[in-house]
CSV table of C-alpha atoms and ligand atoms in Angstrom, one decimal:
chain,number,residue,atom,x,y,z
A,707,MET,CA,154.2,179.4,86.8
A,708,ALA,CA,151.2,177.0,87.0
A,709,GLU,CA,150.7,174.6,84.1
A,710,ILE,CA,148.1,175.4,81.4
A,711,MET,CA,146.3,172.4,80.1
A,712,SER,CA,143.5,171.9,77.6
A,713,SER,CA,140.9,169.3,76.9
A,714,GLU,CA,137.8,169.0,74.6
A,715,VAL,CA,135.7,168.0,77.7
A,716,VAL,CA,136.4,168.3,81.4
A,717,VAL,CA,134.5,166.0,83.8
A,718,ILE,CA,134.5,167.3,87.4
A,719,GLY,CA,134.4,164.3,89.8
A,720,GLY,CA,135.9,160.8,89.7
A,721,GLY,CA,132.9,159.0,91.3
A,722,VAL,CA,130.7,156.6,89.4
A,723,ILE,CA,128.9,159.3,87.5
A,724,GLY,CA,132.0,161.1,86.3
A,725,ALA,CA,133.7,157.8,85.4
A,726,ALA,CA,130.6,156.6,83.4
A,727,THR,CA,130.4,160.0,81.6
A,728,ALA,CA,134.1,159.9,80.7
A,729,TYR,CA,133.8,156.3,79.5
A,730,TYR,CA,130.9,157.0,77.2
A,731,LEU,CA,132.5,160.2,75.9
A,732,CYS,CA,135.7,158.4,75.1
A,733,ARG,CA,133.8,155.6,73.3
A,734,GLU,CA,132.6,158.4,70.9
A,735,GLY,CA,136.2,159.5,70.4
A,736,ALA,CA,136.1,162.7,72.6
A,737,GLU,CA,139.2,164.0,74.3
A,738,VAL,CA,138.4,163.9,78.1
A,739,MET,CA,140.0,165.0,81.3
A,740,ILE,CA,138.6,163.8,84.7
A,741,VAL,CA,139.5,166.3,87.5
A,742,GLU,CA,139.1,164.7,90.9
A,743,ALA,CA,139.8,166.5,94.2
A,744,ASP,CA,140.7,163.4,96.1
A,745,ASP,CA,140.9,160.0,94.4
A,746,LEU,CA,138.6,157.8,92.2
A,747,ALA,CA,135.7,156.4,94.2
A,748,SER,CA,136.6,158.5,97.3
A,749,GLY,CA,133.1,159.9,97.6
A,750,ALA,CA,129.7,158.2,97.8
A,751,SER,CA,130.7,155.7,95.1
A,752,GLY,CA,133.2,154.2,97.4
A,753,ALA,CA,131.0,154.1,100.5
A,754,CYS,CA,127.7,152.5,99.4
A,755,ASP,CA,125.8,149.3,98.5
A,756,GLY,CA,125.7,147.8,95.1
A,757,PHE,CA,121.9,147.4,94.6
A,758,LEU,CA,120.8,147.7,91.0
A,759,SER,CA,117.2,147.8,92.2
A,760,LEU,CA,114.5,148.7,89.7
A,761,GLN,CA,111.4,148.0,91.9
A,762,THR,CA,112.5,150.7,94.4
A,763,LYS,CA,112.5,153.5,91.8
A,764,ALA,CA,109.8,156.2,91.6
A,765,LEU,CA,107.1,155.5,89.0
A,766,GLY,CA,107.5,157.2,85.6
A,767,ALA,CA,110.7,158.8,84.3
A,768,HIS,CA,112.9,157.6,87.1
A,769,LEU,CA,111.9,154.0,86.6
A,770,ARG,CA,112.3,154.3,82.8
A,771,LEU,CA,115.8,155.7,83.3
A,772,ALA,CA,116.7,152.8,85.6
A,773,MET,CA,115.3,150.2,83.2
A,774,GLU,CA,117.4,151.7,80.4
A,775,SER,CA,120.5,151.7,82.7
A,776,ALA,CA,119.9,148.0,83.6
A,777,LYS,CA,120.1,147.1,79.9
A,778,LEU,CA,123.6,148.5,79.7
A,779,PHE,CA,125.3,146.5,82.5
A,780,PRO,CA,125.8,143.3,80.5
A,781,SER,CA,127.8,145.3,77.9
A,782,LEU,CA,130.0,146.8,80.7
A,783,VAL,CA,130.7,143.3,82.0
A,784,GLU,CA,132.0,142.5,78.5
A,785,ASP,CA,133.9,145.7,77.9
A,786,LEU,CA,135.5,146.6,81.2
A,787,GLU,CA,138.8,145.0,82.1
A,788,VAL,CA,137.9,144.4,85.8
A,789,ASP,CA,135.4,142.1,87.3
A,790,ILE,CA,132.6,144.4,88.4
A,791,GLU,CA,130.9,141.5,90.2
A,792,TYR,CA,127.6,142.0,88.4
A,793,ARG,CA,125.1,139.5,89.5
A,794,PRO,CA,121.6,139.4,87.9
A,795,CYS,CA,120.2,138.0,91.1
A,796,GLY,CA,116.7,139.5,91.5
A,797,GLY,CA,115.6,141.5,94.4
A,798,LEU,CA,113.1,141.1,97.3
A,799,ILE,CA,111.3,143.7,99.4
A,800,LEU,CA,109.9,142.2,102.6
A,801,ALA,CA,106.8,143.3,104.5
A,802,THR,CA,106.3,143.0,108.2
A,803,SER,CA,102.6,143.9,108.3
A,804,GLN,CA,99.5,143.4,106.3
A,805,GLU,CA,99.4,147.2,105.7
A,806,GLN,CA,102.8,147.0,104.1
A,807,MET,CA,101.7,144.0,102.0
A,808,LYS,CA,98.8,146.0,100.7
A,809,GLU,CA,101.3,148.8,99.7
A,810,LEU,CA,103.6,146.3,98.0
A,811,ARG,CA,100.7,144.8,96.1
A,812,ALA,CA,99.6,148.3,94.9
A,813,ARG,CA,103.2,149.1,93.9
A,814,ALA,CA,103.7,145.8,92.1
A,815,LYS,CA,100.6,146.5,90.0
A,816,ALA,CA,101.7,150.1,89.2
A,817,LEU,CA,105.3,148.9,88.3
A,818,SER,CA,103.9,146.1,86.1
A,819,ALA,CA,101.7,148.6,84.3
A,820,GLU,CA,104.9,150.5,83.4
A,821,GLY,CA,106.5,147.3,82.0
A,822,LEU,CA,108.5,146.1,85.0
A,823,GLU,CA,107.9,142.5,86.1
A,824,VAL,CA,107.2,142.4,89.8
A,825,GLU,CA,105.6,139.4,91.6
A,826,VAL,CA,103.9,139.5,95.0
A,827,LEU,CA,104.8,136.6,97.3
A,828,SER,CA,102.8,135.3,100.3
A,829,ALA,CA,104.8,134.2,103.4
A,830,SER,CA,104.8,130.6,102.2
A,831,GLU,CA,105.8,131.5,98.6
A,832,LEU,CA,108.6,133.7,100.0
A,833,LYS,CA,109.9,130.7,102.1
A,834,LYS,CA,110.5,128.8,98.9
A,835,ILE,CA,113.2,131.3,97.8
A,836,LEU,CA,114.3,132.7,101.1
A,837,PRO,CA,113.7,130.0,103.8
A,838,GLU,CA,114.9,131.5,107.0
A,839,VAL,CA,113.2,134.9,107.5
A,840,GLY,CA,112.1,136.5,110.8
A,841,LYS,CA,108.7,135.6,112.3
A,842,GLU,CA,107.4,139.2,111.6
A,843,VAL,CA,107.8,138.8,107.8
A,844,LYS,CA,104.4,138.5,106.1
A,845,GLY,CA,105.6,138.2,102.5
A,846,GLY,CA,107.1,140.5,99.9
A,847,SER,CA,107.6,141.5,96.4
A,848,TYR,CA,110.1,140.0,94.0
A,849,CYS,CA,111.6,141.7,90.9
A,850,PRO,CA,113.7,139.3,88.7
A,851,LEU,CA,115.4,142.2,86.9
A,852,ASP,CA,116.9,143.6,90.1
A,853,ALA,CA,120.7,142.9,90.3
A,854,GLN,CA,123.9,143.6,92.2
A,855,VAL,CA,127.3,145.0,91.4
A,856,ASN,CA,130.5,146.0,93.2
A,857,PRO,CA,130.3,149.9,93.1
A,858,ILE,CA,134.0,150.5,93.6
A,859,SER,CA,135.0,148.0,90.9
A,860,LEU,CA,132.4,149.6,88.6
A,861,THR,CA,133.8,153.1,89.2
A,862,LEU,CA,137.4,152.1,88.8
A,863,GLY,CA,136.6,149.9,85.8
A,864,LEU,CA,134.8,152.7,84.0
A,865,ALA,CA,137.6,155.3,84.8
A,866,HIS,CA,140.4,153.0,83.8
A,867,LYS,CA,138.7,152.0,80.5
A,868,ALA,CA,138.2,155.7,79.8
A,869,GLN,CA,141.9,156.2,80.5
A,870,GLU,CA,142.8,153.3,78.2
A,871,MET,CA,140.8,155.1,75.5
A,872,GLY,CA,142.8,158.3,76.0
A,873,ALA,CA,141.2,160.1,79.0
A,874,THR,CA,143.5,161.9,81.4
A,875,ILE,CA,142.8,161.6,85.1
A,876,LEU,CA,144.0,164.3,87.4
A,877,ARG,CA,143.8,163.0,91.0
A,878,GLY,CA,144.2,165.3,94.0
A,879,CYS,CA,143.2,168.2,91.8
A,880,ARG,CA,140.4,170.5,93.0
A,881,VAL,CA,138.3,172.6,90.6
A,882,GLU,CA,138.4,176.1,92.2
A,883,ASN,CA,136.7,178.3,89.5
A,884,ILE,CA,135.1,178.2,86.1
A,885,VAL,CA,135.6,181.1,83.8
A,886,VAL,CA,132.6,182.0,81.6
A,887,THR,CA,132.8,184.7,79.0
A,888,ASN,CA,130.2,185.7,76.5
A,889,ASN,CA,127.9,183.1,78.1
A,890,ARG,CA,130.3,180.2,77.3
A,891,VAL,CA,132.6,178.1,79.5
A,892,ARG,CA,136.2,178.9,78.5
A,893,GLU,CA,138.5,177.8,81.3
A,894,ILE,CA,138.6,175.7,84.5
A,895,HIS,CA,140.9,176.8,87.3
A,896,THR,CA,142.2,174.0,89.4
A,897,SER,CA,144.6,173.5,92.2
A,898,ALA,CA,147.1,172.1,89.6
A,899,GLY,CA,146.7,174.9,87.1
A,900,SER,CA,144.2,176.1,84.4
A,901,ILE,CA,142.5,173.9,81.8
A,902,HIS,CA,141.3,175.5,78.5
A,903,SER,CA,138.0,173.8,77.7
A,904,ARG,CA,134.7,174.8,76.2
A,905,ARG,CA,132.7,171.9,77.8
A,906,VAL,CA,132.5,170.9,81.4
A,907,VAL,CA,130.4,168.3,83.1
A,908,CYS,CA,129.7,168.7,86.8
A,909,ALA,CA,129.6,165.2,88.3
A,910,ALA,CA,130.9,166.4,91.6
A,911,GLY,CA,128.4,164.7,93.9
A,912,ILE,CA,128.0,166.6,97.1
A,913,GLY,CA,130.4,169.2,95.8
A,914,SER,CA,128.0,170.1,93.0
A,915,ASN,CA,126.4,173.0,94.9
A,916,GLN,CA,129.9,174.6,95.2
A,917,ILE,CA,130.6,174.1,91.5
A,918,GLY,CA,127.2,175.7,90.6
A,919,LYS,CA,128.2,178.8,92.6
A,920,MET,CA,131.2,179.2,90.3
A,921,ILE,CA,128.8,180.0,87.4
A,922,ILE,CA,126.2,181.6,89.7
A,923,VAL,CA,123.7,178.8,89.4
A,924,ASP,CA,122.0,177.2,92.4
A,925,VAL,CA,122.4,173.4,92.1
A,926,PRO,CA,120.2,172.0,95.0
A,927,VAL,CA,122.3,169.0,96.1
A,928,LEU,CA,122.6,168.3,99.8
A,929,PRO,CA,124.7,165.5,101.5
A,930,GLN,CA,122.5,162.7,103.0
A,931,ARG,CA,124.4,160.3,105.3
A,932,GLY,CA,123.9,156.6,104.9
A,933,GLN,CA,125.6,154.1,107.3
A,934,ILE,CA,126.4,150.5,106.6
A,935,LEU,CA,127.6,147.5,108.7
A,936,VAL,CA,129.9,144.8,107.2
A,937,THR,CA,130.0,141.3,108.5
A,938,GLU,CA,132.7,138.6,108.2
A,939,PRO,CA,132.4,136.5,105.0
A,940,GLN,CA,130.3,133.4,104.7
A,941,GLU,CA,129.6,130.8,102.1
A,942,PRO,CA,126.9,132.1,99.6
A,943,VAL,CA,123.5,131.9,101.4
A,944,LEU,CA,121.7,135.0,100.3
A,945,PRO,CA,120.5,134.5,96.7
A,946,HIS,CA,118.9,138.0,96.2
A,947,ILE,CA,119.4,141.6,97.3
A,948,VAL,CA,116.9,142.2,100.1
A,949,ALA,CA,115.3,145.3,101.5
A,950,GLY,CA,112.5,146.0,104.1
A,951,ALA,CA,109.4,147.9,103.0
A,952,GLU,CA,110.4,150.7,105.4
A,953,TYR,CA,113.5,151.2,103.1
A,954,LEU,CA,111.0,152.2,100.4
A,955,GLY,CA,109.3,154.5,102.8
A,956,THR,CA,112.4,156.4,103.9
A,957,LYS,CA,113.9,156.4,100.4
A,958,GLY,CA,110.8,157.7,98.6
A,959,ASN,CA,109.2,159.5,101.5
A,960,LEU,CA,106.2,157.2,101.2
A,961,GLN,CA,104.0,158.0,104.2
A,962,ALA,CA,102.4,154.5,104.4
A,963,LEU,CA,105.8,152.8,104.6
A,964,LEU,CA,107.7,155.1,107.0
A,965,PRO,CA,109.1,153.4,110.1
A,966,ALA,CA,106.7,153.5,113.2
A,967,GLU,CA,109.4,154.0,115.9
A,968,GLU,CA,110.6,157.5,116.6
A,969,GLU,CA,114.4,156.6,116.7
A,970,ALA,CA,114.1,154.7,113.3
A,971,MET,CA,112.3,157.7,111.9
A,972,LYS,CA,115.0,160.1,113.1
A,973,LEU,CA,117.7,157.9,111.5
A,974,GLY,CA,115.7,157.3,108.3
A,975,LEU,CA,116.3,153.6,109.0
A,976,GLY,CA,115.5,151.1,106.3
A,977,PHE,CA,116.7,147.5,106.2
A,978,THR,CA,118.9,146.4,103.3
A,979,ALA,CA,121.1,143.3,102.9
A,980,GLU,CA,123.3,142.0,100.2
A,981,GLN,CA,126.0,139.3,100.2
A,982,THR,CA,129.1,140.4,98.1
A,983,LYS,CA,131.1,138.1,95.9
A,984,SER,CA,133.7,137.8,98.7
A,985,GLY,CA,131.0,136.5,101.0
A,986,ASN,CA,130.6,139.5,103.3
A,987,PHE,CA,127.2,140.9,104.1
A,988,LEU,CA,126.5,144.6,103.8
A,989,LEU,CA,123.7,145.6,106.1
A,990,GLY,CA,122.1,149.0,105.9
A,991,SER,CA,121.1,151.7,106.2
A,992,THR,CA,120.2,155.2,107.3
A,993,ARG,CA,119.1,158.5,105.7
A,994,GLU,CA,120.3,161.5,107.8
A,995,PHE,CA,120.8,165.1,107.0
A,996,VAL,CA,123.8,166.0,109.2
A,997,GLY,CA,125.8,168.3,106.8
A,998,PHE,CA,129.1,167.0,105.6
A,999,ASP,CA,129.6,164.7,108.6
A,1000,SER,CA,130.5,161.2,107.3
A,1001,GLN,CA,131.3,159.6,110.7
A,1002,THR,CA,129.5,156.4,111.7
A,1003,THR,CA,127.5,156.6,115.0
A,1004,PRO,CA,126.9,154.0,117.7
A,1005,GLU,CA,123.1,154.7,117.6
A,1006,ALA,CA,122.9,153.9,113.9
A,1007,MET,CA,125.1,150.8,114.2
A,1008,ASN,CA,122.9,149.4,117.0
A,1009,ALA,CA,119.7,150.3,115.1
A,1010,ILE,CA,120.9,148.7,111.8
A,1011,ALA,CA,122.0,145.5,113.6
A,1012,ARG,CA,118.7,145.2,115.6
A,1013,ASN,CA,116.7,145.9,112.5
A,1014,ALA,CA,118.6,143.3,110.4
A,1015,LEU,CA,117.7,140.6,113.0
A,1016,ARG,CA,114.0,141.2,112.5
A,1017,PHE,CA,114.4,140.2,108.8
A,1018,LEU,CA,117.3,137.7,108.9
A,1019,PRO,CA,117.6,136.3,112.4
A,1020,TRP,CA,120.5,133.9,111.6
A,1021,ILE,CA,122.7,136.9,110.8
A,1022,LYS,CA,123.3,137.1,114.6
A,1023,ASP,CA,125.9,134.3,114.2
A,1024,LEU,CA,128.1,136.5,112.1
A,1025,ASP,CA,130.7,139.0,113.5
A,1026,VAL,CA,130.5,142.6,112.4
A,1027,ILE,CA,134.0,143.4,111.1
A,1028,ARG,CA,133.7,147.1,110.2
A,1029,SER,CA,131.3,149.9,109.4
A,1030,PHE,CA,131.3,152.9,107.1
A,1031,ALA,CA,129.2,155.9,106.1
A,1032,GLY,CA,128.8,157.7,102.8
A,1033,LEU,CA,127.2,161.0,101.8
A,1034,ARG,CA,124.5,160.6,99.1
A,1035,PRO,CA,124.3,163.6,96.7
A,1036,CYS,CA,120.6,164.3,97.4
A,1037,SER,CA,118.3,166.4,95.3
A,1038,PRO,CA,115.1,167.8,96.7
A,1039,ASP,CA,112.9,165.1,95.1
A,1040,GLY,CA,115.6,162.3,95.1
A,1041,LEU,CA,115.8,162.2,91.3
A,1042,PRO,CA,119.0,163.1,89.4
A,1043,ILE,CA,119.7,166.5,87.9
A,1044,LEU,CA,120.7,166.1,84.3
A,1045,GLY,CA,121.1,168.6,81.4
A,1046,THR,CA,122.3,172.1,80.5
A,1047,VAL,CA,121.9,175.4,82.4
A,1048,LYS,CA,120.4,178.5,81.0
A,1049,GLY,CA,122.8,181.2,79.9
A,1050,VAL,CA,126.1,179.1,80.2
A,1051,LYS,CA,126.9,177.3,77.1
A,1052,GLY,CA,129.1,174.3,77.5
A,1053,PHE,CA,128.1,173.6,81.2
A,1054,TYR,CA,126.3,170.2,81.9
A,1055,LEU,CA,124.9,168.8,85.1
A,1056,ALA,CA,125.1,165.1,86.0
A,1057,THR,CA,124.4,165.1,89.7
A,1058,GLY,CA,121.9,164.6,92.5
A,1059,HIS,CA,121.6,160.9,92.0
A,1060,SER,CA,120.7,160.5,95.7
A,1061,GLY,CA,120.5,156.8,96.6
A,1062,ASP,CA,120.5,155.5,93.0
A,1063,GLY,CA,123.8,156.6,91.4
A,1064,ILE,CA,125.3,153.2,91.0
A,1065,CYS,CA,122.2,151.9,89.3
A,1066,LEU,CA,121.8,155.0,87.1
A,1067,ALA,CA,125.5,155.5,86.2
A,1068,PRO,CA,125.6,153.7,82.8
A,1069,ILE,CA,122.5,155.5,81.3
A,1070,THR,CA,123.7,158.8,82.9
A,1071,GLY,CA,127.1,158.5,81.2
A,1072,LYS,CA,125.5,157.5,77.9
A,1073,VAL,CA,122.9,160.4,77.7
A,1074,LEU,CA,125.4,163.0,79.0
A,1075,SER,CA,127.9,161.9,76.3
A,1076,GLU,CA,125.1,162.4,73.7
A,1077,LEU,CA,124.2,165.8,75.1
A,1078,VAL,CA,127.7,167.1,75.2
A,1079,LEU,CA,128.7,165.8,71.7
A,1080,ASP,CA,125.4,166.1,69.8
A,1081,GLY,CA,123.3,168.5,71.7
A,1082,GLU,CA,120.4,166.0,72.0
A,1083,THR,CA,119.8,162.7,73.7
A,1084,SER,CA,118.2,159.4,72.6
A,1085,LEU,CA,116.1,159.4,75.8
A,1086,ASP,CA,114.0,162.3,77.0
A,1087,ILE,CA,115.8,163.8,80.0
A,1088,SER,CA,113.6,166.8,80.4
A,1089,PRO,CA,112.0,165.4,83.6
A,1090,PHE,CA,115.5,165.6,85.2
A,1091,SER,CA,116.1,169.3,84.3
A,1092,LEU,CA,117.4,171.6,87.0
A,1093,TYR,CA,114.4,173.9,86.2
A,1094,ARG,CA,111.8,171.5,87.6
A,1095,PHE,CA,112.7,173.0,91.0
A,1096,LYS,CA,111.9,176.6,89.9
B,1881,FAD,C1,125.1,154.1,102.3
B,1881,FAD,C2,124.8,154.3,100.9
B,1881,FAD,C3,124.3,153.3,100.2
B,1881,FAD,C4,124.0,153.4,98.8
B,1881,FAD,N1,123.5,152.4,98.1
B,1881,FAD,C5,123.3,152.5,96.8
B,1881,FAD,C6,122.8,151.3,96.0
B,1881,FAD,O1,122.7,150.3,96.6
B,1881,FAD,N2,122.6,151.5,94.7
B,1881,FAD,C7,122.8,152.7,94.1
B,1881,FAD,O2,122.5,152.8,92.9
B,1881,FAD,N3,123.2,153.8,94.8
B,1881,FAD,C8,123.5,153.7,96.1
B,1881,FAD,N4,123.9,154.8,96.8
B,1881,FAD,C9,124.0,156.1,96.1
B,1881,FAD,C10,125.3,156.2,95.3
B,1881,FAD,O3,126.4,155.9,96.2
B,1881,FAD,C11,125.5,157.6,94.8
B,1881,FAD,O4,124.3,158.0,94.2
B,1881,FAD,C12,126.6,157.7,93.8
B,1881,FAD,O5,127.8,157.1,94.3
B,1881,FAD,C13,126.9,159.1,93.4
B,1881,FAD,O6,128.0,159.2,92.5
B,1881,FAD,P1,128.7,160.5,92.1
B,1881,FAD,O7,129.7,160.2,91.1
B,1881,FAD,O8,127.6,161.5,91.7
B,1881,FAD,O9,129.2,161.1,93.5
B,1881,FAD,P2,130.6,160.7,94.2
B,1881,FAD,O10,130.9,159.3,94.2
B,1881,FAD,O11,130.5,161.4,95.6
B,1881,FAD,O12,131.7,161.4,93.4
B,1881,FAD,C14,131.8,162.9,93.3
B,1881,FAD,C15,133.3,163.2,93.3
B,1881,FAD,O13,133.5,164.5,93.0
B,1881,FAD,C16,134.7,165.0,93.6
B,1881,FAD,N5,134.6,166.4,93.8
B,1881,FAD,C17,133.7,167.2,94.5
B,1881,FAD,N6,134.0,168.5,94.4
B,1881,FAD,C18,135.1,168.6,93.5
B,1881,FAD,C19,135.9,169.7,93.0
B,1881,FAD,N7,135.6,171.0,93.4
B,1881,FAD,N8,136.9,169.4,92.2
B,1881,FAD,C20,137.2,168.1,91.9
B,1881,FAD,N9,136.5,167.1,92.3
B,1881,FAD,C21,135.5,167.3,93.1
B,1881,FAD,C22,134.6,164.3,95.0
B,1881,FAD,O14,135.9,164.2,95.5
B,1881,FAD,C23,134.1,162.9,94.6
B,1881,FAD,O15,135.1,161.9,94.4
B,1881,FAD,C24,124.2,154.7,98.2
B,1881,FAD,C25,124.8,155.7,98.9
B,1881,FAD,C26,125.1,155.5,100.2
B,1881,FAD,C27,125.8,156.7,101.0
């Protein structure tokens, strides 16, 4: 007979969002079980960059959420047992035309009005902090609060700390059904048996739509593929995280910053570069809706490599040693979906983080823990409600 388990709270998904939620719940003394179909960080959280970029967030609630999340990283550095490779390095966005410069200037002004320090740099000012950029680069914007982290270490660090505080982690265990009676979650059916629980957090990434169906709620999360190239390691030479203005265009669907070339448009190409603690460069990336296909493609590899040379020509001397693709859990507006659902007490959503889940993980975990345990949050999460789509 299948085992019957119980837990005060069940968290579905062992990605960065599930791990952060479990961590903050455990800190408040809750009894938590993480149920993960595969392994920790086996989804998007293990196949992504580590940008903690504030200046790329949408103005308003999204930016506020990211700024609150940024404040929590130093405490995680202190508290987690592993080195999460957090580097408060600042971030650059590079423009390759005067039109893009104009957009970056307007964004810098709007972001500054919302309390985020962003400086616009001319080509000569940029050269002082990033000397060898491509000839096309006309300048950029710099945000000193942008930072970098190792997403896999962050996910594992949060999950293992939660475990140390008492959480149970079920790996290779798929949630197959959620039993709701009298409008309340009662039981979670998994491939390893049933779990009695009155509270369940859906942090299932691209599996969230499937989880929603179990309680007859449409959770509009679609997989969006992103591809990355990894180079051989080098001595530290890139002091900041760096993106091209077109990255902002494809990420936020900003018409004025979308790529001009048809192939780049089709791939959702936007330049990103970061140098990891081990010295490798991660070069990205794409934004493609191709269902659940997480294969890399030669077209994208070529396009990413060519695009990187426009911004950092010296990168041509480094060998590419591998590539990978991840599937972002994408919501219709690119903002996370956080909160309760109508008519099902004890069911909580922490999903749809799209291209920002690493950055938004700490604040997501914190507010979800407050919502699950107290029924209210210290930060207004109503802009992230599921019902904004109805
Ligand atoms: C190429 C790329 C670059 C990125 N760069 C950045 C970046 O620089 N900065 C940033 O902030 N974000 C970035 N992101 C986005 C970030 O990776 C995601 O937003 C984040 O990882 C989502 O975390 P998650 O925990 O919601 O999902 P996931 O990490 O996908 O975790 C969900 C987990 O749920 C499990 N699951 C699903 N269904 C079930 C089920 N039925 N039962 C049990 N378990 C289940 C899955 O196995 C999976 O492990 C990037 C993404 C990609 C693809």
